[in-house]
CSV table of C-alpha atoms and ligand atoms in Angstrom, one decimal:
chain,number,residue,atom,x,y,z
A,1,MET,CA,-54.1,-41.6,71.3
A,2,LEU,CA,-54.6,-38.1,72.0
A,3,ARG,CA,-58.3,-38.3,72.4
A,4,GLY,CA,-57.9,-41.3,74.7
A,5,ALA,CA,-55.3,-39.4,76.8
A,6,LEU,CA,-57.6,-36.3,77.1
A,7,ARG,CA,-60.9,-37.9,77.8
A,8,PRO,CA,-60.2,-38.5,81.5
A,9,VAL,CA,-59.2,-34.9,81.9
A,10,ILE,CA,-62.3,-33.8,80.1
A,11,ALA,CA,-64.3,-35.9,82.4
A,12,GLN,CA,-62.8,-34.4,85.4
A,13,THR,CA,-63.3,-30.9,84.3
A,14,GLY,CA,-66.9,-31.7,83.4
A,15,ARG,CA,-66.7,-29.4,80.5
A,16,HIS,CA,-67.4,-29.9,77.1
A,17,CYS,CA,-64.3,-30.5,75.1
A,18,THR,CA,-63.9,-30.5,71.2
A,19,ILE,CA,-60.7,-31.7,69.6
A,20,SER,CA,-60.8,-30.8,66.0
A,21,LYS,CA,-59.6,-33.6,63.7
A,22,PRO,CA,-57.3,-31.4,61.6
A,23,TYR,CA,-55.1,-30.6,64.6
A,24,SER,CA,-55.5,-33.7,66.6
A,25,HIS,CA,-53.1,-35.7,64.2
A,26,THR,CA,-50.3,-33.4,64.6
A,27,ILE,CA,-50.2,-34.1,68.4
A,28,LYS,CA,-48.6,-37.4,69.2
A,29,GLY,CA,-47.3,-39.2,72.2
A,30,LYS,CA,-48.2,-39.7,75.6
A,31,GLU,CA,-46.0,-36.9,77.0
A,32,GLN,CA,-47.4,-34.3,74.5
A,33,ALA,CA,-50.9,-35.5,75.6
A,34,GLY,CA,-49.9,-35.2,79.2
A,35,ALA,CA,-48.7,-31.6,78.7
A,36,ILE,CA,-51.8,-30.7,76.7
A,37,ALA,CA,-53.9,-32.4,79.5
A,38,ALA,CA,-52.3,-30.0,82.1
A,39,SER,CA,-52.9,-27.0,80.0
A,40,LEU,CA,-56.5,-28.1,79.6
A,41,ARG,CA,-57.0,-28.4,83.3
A,42,ARG,CA,-55.5,-25.0,83.9
A,43,PHE,CA,-57.6,-23.5,80.9
A,44,SER,CA,-60.8,-25.3,82.1
A,45,GLN,CA,-60.5,-24.0,85.5
A,46,ALA,CA,-60.1,-20.6,84.1
A,47,GLY,CA,-63.3,-21.4,82.1
A,48,GLY,CA,-61.8,-20.9,78.6
A,49,PRO,CA,-62.8,-22.9,75.5
A,50,VAL,CA,-60.7,-26.2,75.3
A,51,THR,CA,-60.6,-25.9,71.5
A,52,MET,CA,-58.7,-22.7,71.5
A,53,ILE,CA,-55.9,-24.5,73.4
A,54,PHE,CA,-55.3,-26.8,70.5
A,55,ARG,CA,-55.5,-24.1,67.8
A,56,GLN,CA,-52.9,-22.0,69.5
A,57,TYR,CA,-50.6,-25.0,70.1
A,58,VAL,CA,-50.8,-25.9,66.5
A,59,VAL,CA,-50.2,-22.4,65.2
A,60,VAL,CA,-47.1,-22.2,67.4
A,61,VAL,CA,-46.0,-25.6,66.1
A,62,LYS,CA,-46.6,-24.5,62.4
A,63,VAL,CA,-44.7,-21.3,62.8
A,64,VAL,CA,-41.7,-23.1,64.5
A,65,VAL,CA,-41.8,-25.7,61.8
A,66,LYS,CA,-41.9,-23.0,59.1
A,67,VAL,CA,-39.1,-21.0,60.8
A,68,VAL,CA,-37.0,-24.2,60.9
A,69,ILE,CA,-37.8,-24.9,57.3
A,70,VAL,CA,-36.7,-21.4,56.3
A,71,VAL,CA,-33.6,-21.7,58.4
A,72,ILE,CA,-32.8,-25.0,56.8
A,73,VAL,CA,-33.4,-23.6,53.3
A,74,VAL,CA,-31.3,-20.6,54.1
A,75,VAL,CA,-28.5,-22.7,55.5
A,76,GLU,CA,-28.6,-24.9,52.5
A,77,VAL,CA,-28.4,-21.9,50.1
A,78,MET,CA,-25.6,-20.5,52.1
A,79,VAL,CA,-23.8,-24.0,52.0
A,80,VAL,CA,-24.5,-24.4,48.4
A,81,MET,CA,-23.1,-20.8,47.7
A,82,VAL,CA,-20.0,-21.4,49.8
A,83,VAL,CA,-19.4,-24.8,48.3
A,84,GLU,CA,-19.7,-23.3,44.8
A,85,VAL,CA,-17.5,-20.4,45.5
A,86,MET,CA,-14.9,-22.8,47.0
A,87,VAL,CA,-15.1,-25.1,44.2
A,88,VAL,CA,-14.7,-22.1,41.6
A,89,MET,CA,-11.7,-20.9,43.8
A,90,VAL,CA,-10.1,-24.2,43.8
A,91,VAL,CA,-10.7,-24.7,40.1
A,92,GLU,CA,-9.4,-21.4,39.4
A,93,VAL,CA,-6.3,-22.1,41.5
A,94,MET,CA,-5.8,-25.3,39.6
A,95,VAL,CA,-6.1,-23.7,36.3
A,96,GLU,CA,-3.6,-21.1,37.4
A,97,VAL,CA,-1.2,-23.7,38.7
A,98,MET,CA,-1.5,-25.5,35.4
A,99,VAL,CA,-1.0,-22.4,33.4
A,100,VAL,CA,2.1,-21.7,35.3
A,101,VAL,CA,3.4,-25.2,35.0
A,102,MET,CA,2.8,-25.1,31.3
A,103,VAL,CA,4.5,-21.7,31.0
A,104,VAL,CA,7.5,-23.0,33.0
A,105,MET,CA,7.7,-26.2,30.8
A,106,GLU,CA,7.7,-24.0,27.7
A,107,VAL,CA,10.4,-21.8,29.1
A,108,VAL,CA,12.5,-24.9,29.8
A,109,VAL,CA,11.9,-26.1,26.3
A,110,VAL,CA,13.0,-22.9,24.7
A,111,VAL,CA,16.0,-22.8,27.0
A,112,MET,CA,17.0,-26.1,26.0
A,113,GLU,CA,16.3,-25.4,22.4
A,114,VAL,CA,18.7,-22.3,22.8
A,115,VAL,CA,21.4,-24.4,24.6
A,116,VAL,CA,21.3,-26.8,21.6
A,117,VAL,CA,21.6,-24.0,19.1
A,118,VAL,CA,24.3,-22.4,21.0
A,119,MET,CA,26.2,-25.8,21.4
A,120,GLU,CA,25.9,-26.3,17.6
A,121,VAL,CA,27.3,-22.9,17.0
A,122,VAL,CA,30.1,-22.9,19.4
A,123,VAL,CA,30.7,-26.6,19.2
A,124,VAL,CA,34.5,-27.2,19.5
A,125,VAL,CA,36.3,-28.5,16.7
A,126,GLU,CA,38.2,-31.6,17.8
A,127,VAL,CA,41.9,-31.2,17.1
A,128,VAL,CA,44.0,-34.3,17.2
A,129,LYS,CA,47.6,-33.7,17.0
A,130,LEU,CA,49.8,-36.4,15.6
A,131,PHE,CA,53.5,-36.4,15.4
A,132,ASP,CA,56.2,-38.1,13.2
A,133,ARG,CA,59.4,-38.5,15.1
A,134,ASP,CA,61.4,-39.0,12.0
A,135,SER,CA,60.7,-35.6,10.4
A,136,CYS,CA,59.2,-33.9,13.6
A,137,THR,CA,56.0,-33.2,11.5
A,138,TYR,CA,52.8,-32.5,13.2
A,139,THR,CA,49.6,-34.0,11.4
A,140,TYR,CA,46.4,-32.4,12.6
A,141,LEU,CA,43.1,-34.4,12.4
A,142,LEU,CA,40.2,-31.8,12.7
A,143,ALA,CA,36.7,-33.0,13.1
A,144,ASP,CA,33.3,-31.5,13.5
A,145,PRO,CA,31.8,-33.6,16.5
A,146,ASN,CA,28.3,-33.2,15.2
A,147,THR,CA,28.5,-34.4,11.6
A,148,LYS,CA,31.8,-36.4,12.1
A,149,GLU,CA,33.2,-35.0,9.0
A,150,ALA,CA,37.0,-34.5,9.2
A,151,VAL,CA,40.1,-33.3,7.5
A,152,LEU,CA,43.7,-34.5,7.9
A,153,VAL,CA,46.3,-31.8,7.5
A,154,ASP,CA,50.0,-32.6,6.4
A,155,PRO,CA,49.9,-36.4,6.8
A,156,VAL,CA,53.1,-38.5,6.5
A,157,ILE,CA,53.2,-41.5,4.2
A,158,GLU,CA,54.9,-43.8,6.8
A,159,LEU,CA,52.1,-43.1,9.3
A,160,ALA,CA,49.2,-43.0,6.9
A,161,GLU,CA,48.0,-46.4,8.4
A,162,ARG,CA,48.0,-44.9,11.9
A,163,ASP,CA,45.9,-42.0,10.7
A,164,ALA,CA,43.5,-44.2,8.7
A,165,LYS,CA,43.1,-46.4,11.8
A,166,LEU,CA,42.2,-43.2,14.0
A,167,VAL,CA,39.8,-41.8,11.6
A,168,LYS,CA,38.0,-45.3,11.6
A,169,GLU,CA,38.0,-45.7,15.4
A,170,MET,CA,36.7,-42.2,15.9
A,171,GLY,CA,34.0,-42.9,13.3
A,172,LEU,CA,34.8,-40.0,11.3
A,173,SER,CA,34.1,-39.3,7.6
A,174,LEU,CA,37.3,-38.0,6.2
A,175,LYS,CA,36.6,-35.5,3.7
A,176,TYR,CA,40.1,-34.0,2.7
A,177,VAL,CA,43.6,-35.1,3.0
A,178,MET,CA,45.3,-31.7,2.6
A,179,ASN,CA,48.7,-29.9,2.9
A,180,THR,CA,49.9,-26.6,3.8
A,181,HIS,CA,52.6,-26.8,1.1
A,182,VAL,CA,54.6,-29.3,-1.0
A,183,HIS,CA,57.0,-30.7,1.7
A,184,ALA,CA,60.7,-31.4,1.3
A,185,ASP,CA,61.4,-33.4,4.4
A,186,HIS,CA,58.7,-36.2,4.1
A,187,ILE,CA,56.4,-37.5,1.5
A,188,THR,CA,52.9,-36.7,2.1
A,189,GLY,CA,50.4,-39.5,3.2
A,190,SER,CA,47.6,-38.0,1.0
A,191,GLY,CA,48.0,-40.6,-1.9
A,192,LEU,CA,48.1,-43.6,0.4
A,193,LEU,CA,45.2,-42.3,2.6
A,194,LYS,CA,43.0,-41.9,-0.5
A,195,LYS,CA,43.4,-45.6,-0.9
A,196,LEU,CA,43.1,-46.5,2.8
A,197,VAL,CA,40.0,-44.3,3.4
A,198,PRO,CA,37.9,-44.5,0.2
A,199,GLY,CA,36.0,-41.3,-0.5
A,200,CYS,CA,38.4,-38.7,0.8
A,201,ARG,CA,39.9,-36.3,-1.5
A,202,SER,CA,43.3,-34.6,-1.7
A,203,LEU,CA,43.6,-30.8,-1.5
A,204,ILE,CA,46.4,-28.3,-1.9
A,205,SER,CA,46.8,-24.8,-3.0
A,206,GLN,CA,46.7,-24.0,-6.8
A,207,VAL,CA,50.0,-22.0,-6.6
A,208,SER,CA,51.8,-25.0,-5.1
A,209,GLY,CA,51.8,-26.5,-8.5
A,210,ALA,CA,51.2,-30.0,-7.1
A,211,THR,CA,48.5,-32.5,-8.4
A,212,ALA,CA,45.4,-32.9,-6.2
A,213,ASP,CA,41.7,-33.6,-6.4
A,214,VAL,CA,40.9,-30.1,-5.1
A,215,HIS,CA,42.9,-26.8,-5.6
A,216,VAL,CA,42.3,-23.9,-3.5
A,217,HIS,CA,43.0,-20.1,-3.7
A,218,HIS,CA,43.8,-17.4,-1.3
A,219,GLY,CA,40.4,-16.4,0.6
A,220,GLU,CA,38.7,-19.7,-0.3
A,221,VAL,CA,37.0,-21.5,2.6
A,222,VAL,CA,37.4,-25.4,3.1
A,223,THR,CA,34.4,-26.8,4.9
A,224,PHE,CA,34.0,-29.9,6.9
A,225,GLY,CA,30.7,-30.3,8.8
A,226,LYS,CA,29.8,-26.8,10.1
A,227,GLN,CA,33.4,-25.9,10.4
A,228,GLN,CA,35.4,-23.8,8.1
A,229,LEU,CA,39.1,-23.1,7.4
A,230,GLU,CA,40.0,-19.9,5.5
A,231,VAL,CA,42.9,-20.4,3.1
A,232,ARG,CA,45.5,-17.5,3.4
A,233,ARG,CA,48.6,-17.3,1.2
A,234,THR,CA,51.8,-17.2,3.3
A,235,PRO,CA,54.5,-17.7,0.6
A,236,GLY,CA,58.2,-17.5,1.7
A,237,HIS,CA,59.1,-20.9,2.9
A,238,THR,CA,57.7,-22.2,-0.4
A,239,TYR,CA,55.9,-20.1,-3.1
A,240,GLY,CA,52.8,-22.2,-2.6
A,241,CYS,CA,52.6,-22.2,1.1
A,242,VAL,CA,49.2,-21.4,2.8
A,243,THR,CA,47.9,-21.1,6.3
A,244,TYR,CA,44.5,-22.5,7.2
A,245,VAL,CA,42.6,-20.3,9.7
A,246,CYS,CA,39.8,-21.6,11.7
A,247,HIS,CA,37.9,-18.4,12.9
A,248,ASN,CA,35.2,-20.2,15.0
A,249,GLU,CA,37.8,-22.0,17.2
A,250,LYS,CA,40.4,-19.2,16.9
A,251,PHE,CA,43.4,-21.1,15.8
A,252,ALA,CA,45.6,-21.4,12.6
A,253,LEU,CA,47.5,-24.1,11.1
A,254,THR,CA,50.7,-22.3,9.9
A,255,GLY,CA,52.6,-25.0,8.2
A,256,ASP,CA,56.2,-23.9,7.7
A,257,ALA,CA,55.5,-20.2,7.3
A,258,LEU,CA,55.6,-19.7,11.1
A,259,LEU,CA,57.1,-22.2,13.6
A,260,ILE,CA,57.2,-21.7,17.2
A,261,ARG,CA,60.0,-19.1,17.8
A,262,GLY,CA,61.0,-19.6,14.3
A,263,CYS,CA,60.0,-20.2,10.7
A,264,GLY,CA,60.8,-22.5,7.7
A,265,ARG,CA,63.9,-22.2,5.8
A,266,THR,CA,63.6,-20.1,2.6
A,267,ASP,CA,66.5,-21.4,0.5
A,268,PHE,CA,64.7,-24.2,-1.5
A,269,GLN,CA,61.5,-24.6,-3.3
A,270,GLU,CA,61.0,-21.1,-4.6
A,271,GLY,CA,61.5,-19.9,-1.1
A,272,SER,CA,62.3,-16.4,-0.5
A,273,SER,CA,63.3,-14.5,2.6
A,274,GLU,CA,62.3,-11.3,1.0
A,275,THR,CA,58.8,-12.3,0.6
A,276,CYS,CA,58.5,-14.3,3.6
A,277,ILE,CA,58.0,-11.8,6.5
A,278,SER,CA,55.3,-9.6,5.0
A,279,PRO,CA,52.6,-12.2,4.6
A,280,VAL,CA,53.4,-13.9,7.8
A,281,HIS,CA,52.7,-10.5,9.5
A,282,SER,CA,49.7,-9.7,7.3
A,283,GLN,CA,48.0,-13.1,7.3
A,284,ILE,CA,49.1,-14.6,10.6
A,285,LEU,CA,50.3,-12.1,13.0
A,286,SER,CA,47.4,-9.7,12.2
A,287,LEU,CA,45.1,-12.2,13.8
A,288,PRO,CA,43.8,-11.5,17.4
A,289,ASP,CA,46.5,-12.2,20.0
A,290,THR,CA,44.6,-15.0,21.6
A,291,PHE,CA,44.5,-17.1,18.4
A,292,ALA,CA,46.5,-20.3,18.8
A,293,LEU,CA,49.1,-21.1,16.1
A,294,TYR,CA,49.8,-24.7,15.3
A,295,PRO,CA,53.0,-25.2,13.2
A,296,ALA,CA,53.9,-28.1,10.8
A,297,HIS,CA,57.0,-28.9,12.7
A,298,ASP,CA,58.8,-28.6,16.0
A,299,TYR,CA,62.1,-29.9,17.0
A,300,VAL,CA,62.2,-29.4,20.5
A,301,GLY,CA,58.9,-30.7,21.7
A,302,GLN,CA,56.7,-27.6,21.6
A,303,THR,CA,53.2,-28.1,20.4
A,304,VAL,CA,51.4,-24.8,20.3
A,305,THR,CA,52.0,-21.0,20.3
A,306,SER,CA,49.9,-17.8,20.0
A,307,VAL,CA,49.9,-14.7,17.9
A,308,ALA,CA,50.7,-12.6,21.0
A,309,GLU,CA,53.7,-14.9,21.9
A,310,GLU,CA,55.1,-14.9,18.3
A,311,LYS,CA,54.6,-11.1,17.9
A,312,THR,CA,56.9,-10.5,20.9
A,313,LEU,CA,59.1,-13.5,21.2
A,314,ASN,CA,59.8,-14.9,17.7
A,315,PRO,CA,63.5,-14.1,17.3
A,316,ARG,CA,63.2,-13.9,13.4
A,317,LEU,CA,59.7,-12.7,12.7
A,318,THR,CA,59.9,-9.7,15.0
A,319,LYS,CA,62.8,-8.3,13.1
A,320,SER,CA,62.8,-5.8,10.2
A,321,LYS,CA,62.8,-7.3,6.7
A,322,GLU,CA,66.5,-6.5,6.3
A,323,GLU,CA,67.4,-8.1,9.6
A,324,PHE,CA,65.4,-11.0,8.7
A,325,ILE,CA,67.0,-11.6,5.4
A,326,THR,CA,70.3,-11.4,7.1
A,327,ILE,CA,69.3,-14.0,9.6
A,328,MET,CA,68.0,-16.3,7.0
A,329,SER,CA,70.9,-16.3,4.8
A,330,ASN,CA,73.3,-17.0,7.7
A,331,LEU,CA,71.5,-20.1,9.0
A,332,GLY,CA,74.0,-22.5,7.6
A,333,LEU,CA,71.6,-25.3,7.3
A,334,ALA,CA,72.4,-28.7,5.7
A,335,TYR,CA,71.0,-29.9,2.5
A,336,PRO,CA,67.5,-31.3,3.4
A,337,ARG,CA,68.0,-35.1,3.9
A,338,LYS,CA,64.8,-36.2,2.0
A,339,ILE,CA,64.3,-33.4,-0.4
A,340,ASP,CA,65.4,-35.1,-3.5
A,341,VAL,CA,62.8,-38.0,-2.8
A,342,SER,CA,60.1,-36.0,-1.2
A,343,LEU,CA,59.7,-33.2,-3.7
A,344,PRO,CA,59.0,-35.2,-6.8
A,345,ALA,CA,56.6,-37.5,-4.9
A,346,ASN,CA,54.9,-34.7,-3.3
A,347,LYS,CA,54.3,-33.0,-6.7
A,348,VAL,CA,52.0,-35.7,-7.5
A,349,CYS,CA,50.2,-36.2,-4.0
A,350,GLY,CA,52.8,-38.7,-2.9
A,351,LEU,CA,51.4,-41.3,-5.2
A,352,TYR,CA,54.1,-41.7,-7.6
A,353,ASN,CA,58.1,-41.6,-7.9
A,354,LEU,CA,58.0,-43.4,-4.6
A,355,PRO,CA,61.1,-45.3,-3.2
A,356,GLU,CA,60.7,-49.0,-3.7
A,357,ASP,CA,59.6,-49.9,-0.1
A,358,LEU,CA,56.9,-47.3,-0.1
A,359,ALA,CA,55.8,-48.1,-3.7
A,360,ALA,CA,55.4,-51.8,-2.7
A,361,LYS,CA,53.3,-50.7,0.4
A,362,LEU,CA,51.1,-48.5,-1.8
A,363,ALA,CA,50.8,-51.2,-4.4
A,364,ASP,CA,49.4,-53.7,-1.6
A,365,LYS,CA,46.6,-51.4,-0.9
B,401,FE2,FE1,58.2,-27.6,4.6
């Protein structure tokens, strides 16, 4: 095509023209041929060799092509480098984000584990207060919510079925039915509860002289689940009285050794006003002021007091030993209504020497 386009031009100029093959194939198109023809005319008029025109044109084209190729390669290299750098940066950022996320998750897991441990350590003992209207006795059901093990303190025989039903409803495993002392005003429900809730065992202090599956001494610890009750001797109301102290939950079950704004009478069951006040102070009122105190009875509807209250407001236990003895000897209390029935029965865990109606009730179980 190029040769055909140039032929008329060459003929016009009347000059000899040679188009070398190695260059001619690089020149394509009529427009290019037209441009070259115009250059030939100008060159032929100037008398230059036509062959040189093609050589210069091709050299320019080759240089341009090489420059373009170099530019393209440089651009490619730069693009590749930029992309690689960006990819590396993105990957690094993603890795850092994942590391941060993993660290945060690990921290959350550790915090949750700590929370669980703390909850287990400080878990609140469930304290259910039960009441017997006839004898004004408080029965306490203490349970470890985690293990479901429980103890029942100072149960009353007439209400043993209520207590057993409650234990079953709450899904508890009753470990001990225990007493703070041998009661004179009611028969303990320990014996009947052992029949109603198979597996539980009766517990009382050794010095009480009463029969039981487990006898405890001053300083011993009664456990249920992860909870503990320290046994502290507090004689005076009876010789065998003990107080159960739950240090973890900061409360004490005082039995009759300390009542709200009062104390149990000291004129029966080897009771002694002379020995009463000292152990109450050393074993109960020596606890921190914030300790809650739960008595075995209350006759006016009060349910709880504290060490701080009783240290300042108890009308008997705040007095001197001599004043206390005088107060206790002048109470003028009537003979305990149920003492003749309760004491013999309670000496044997409330299982024997029962009145006929209760004996029949027990025989049915
Ligand atoms: Fe009592």
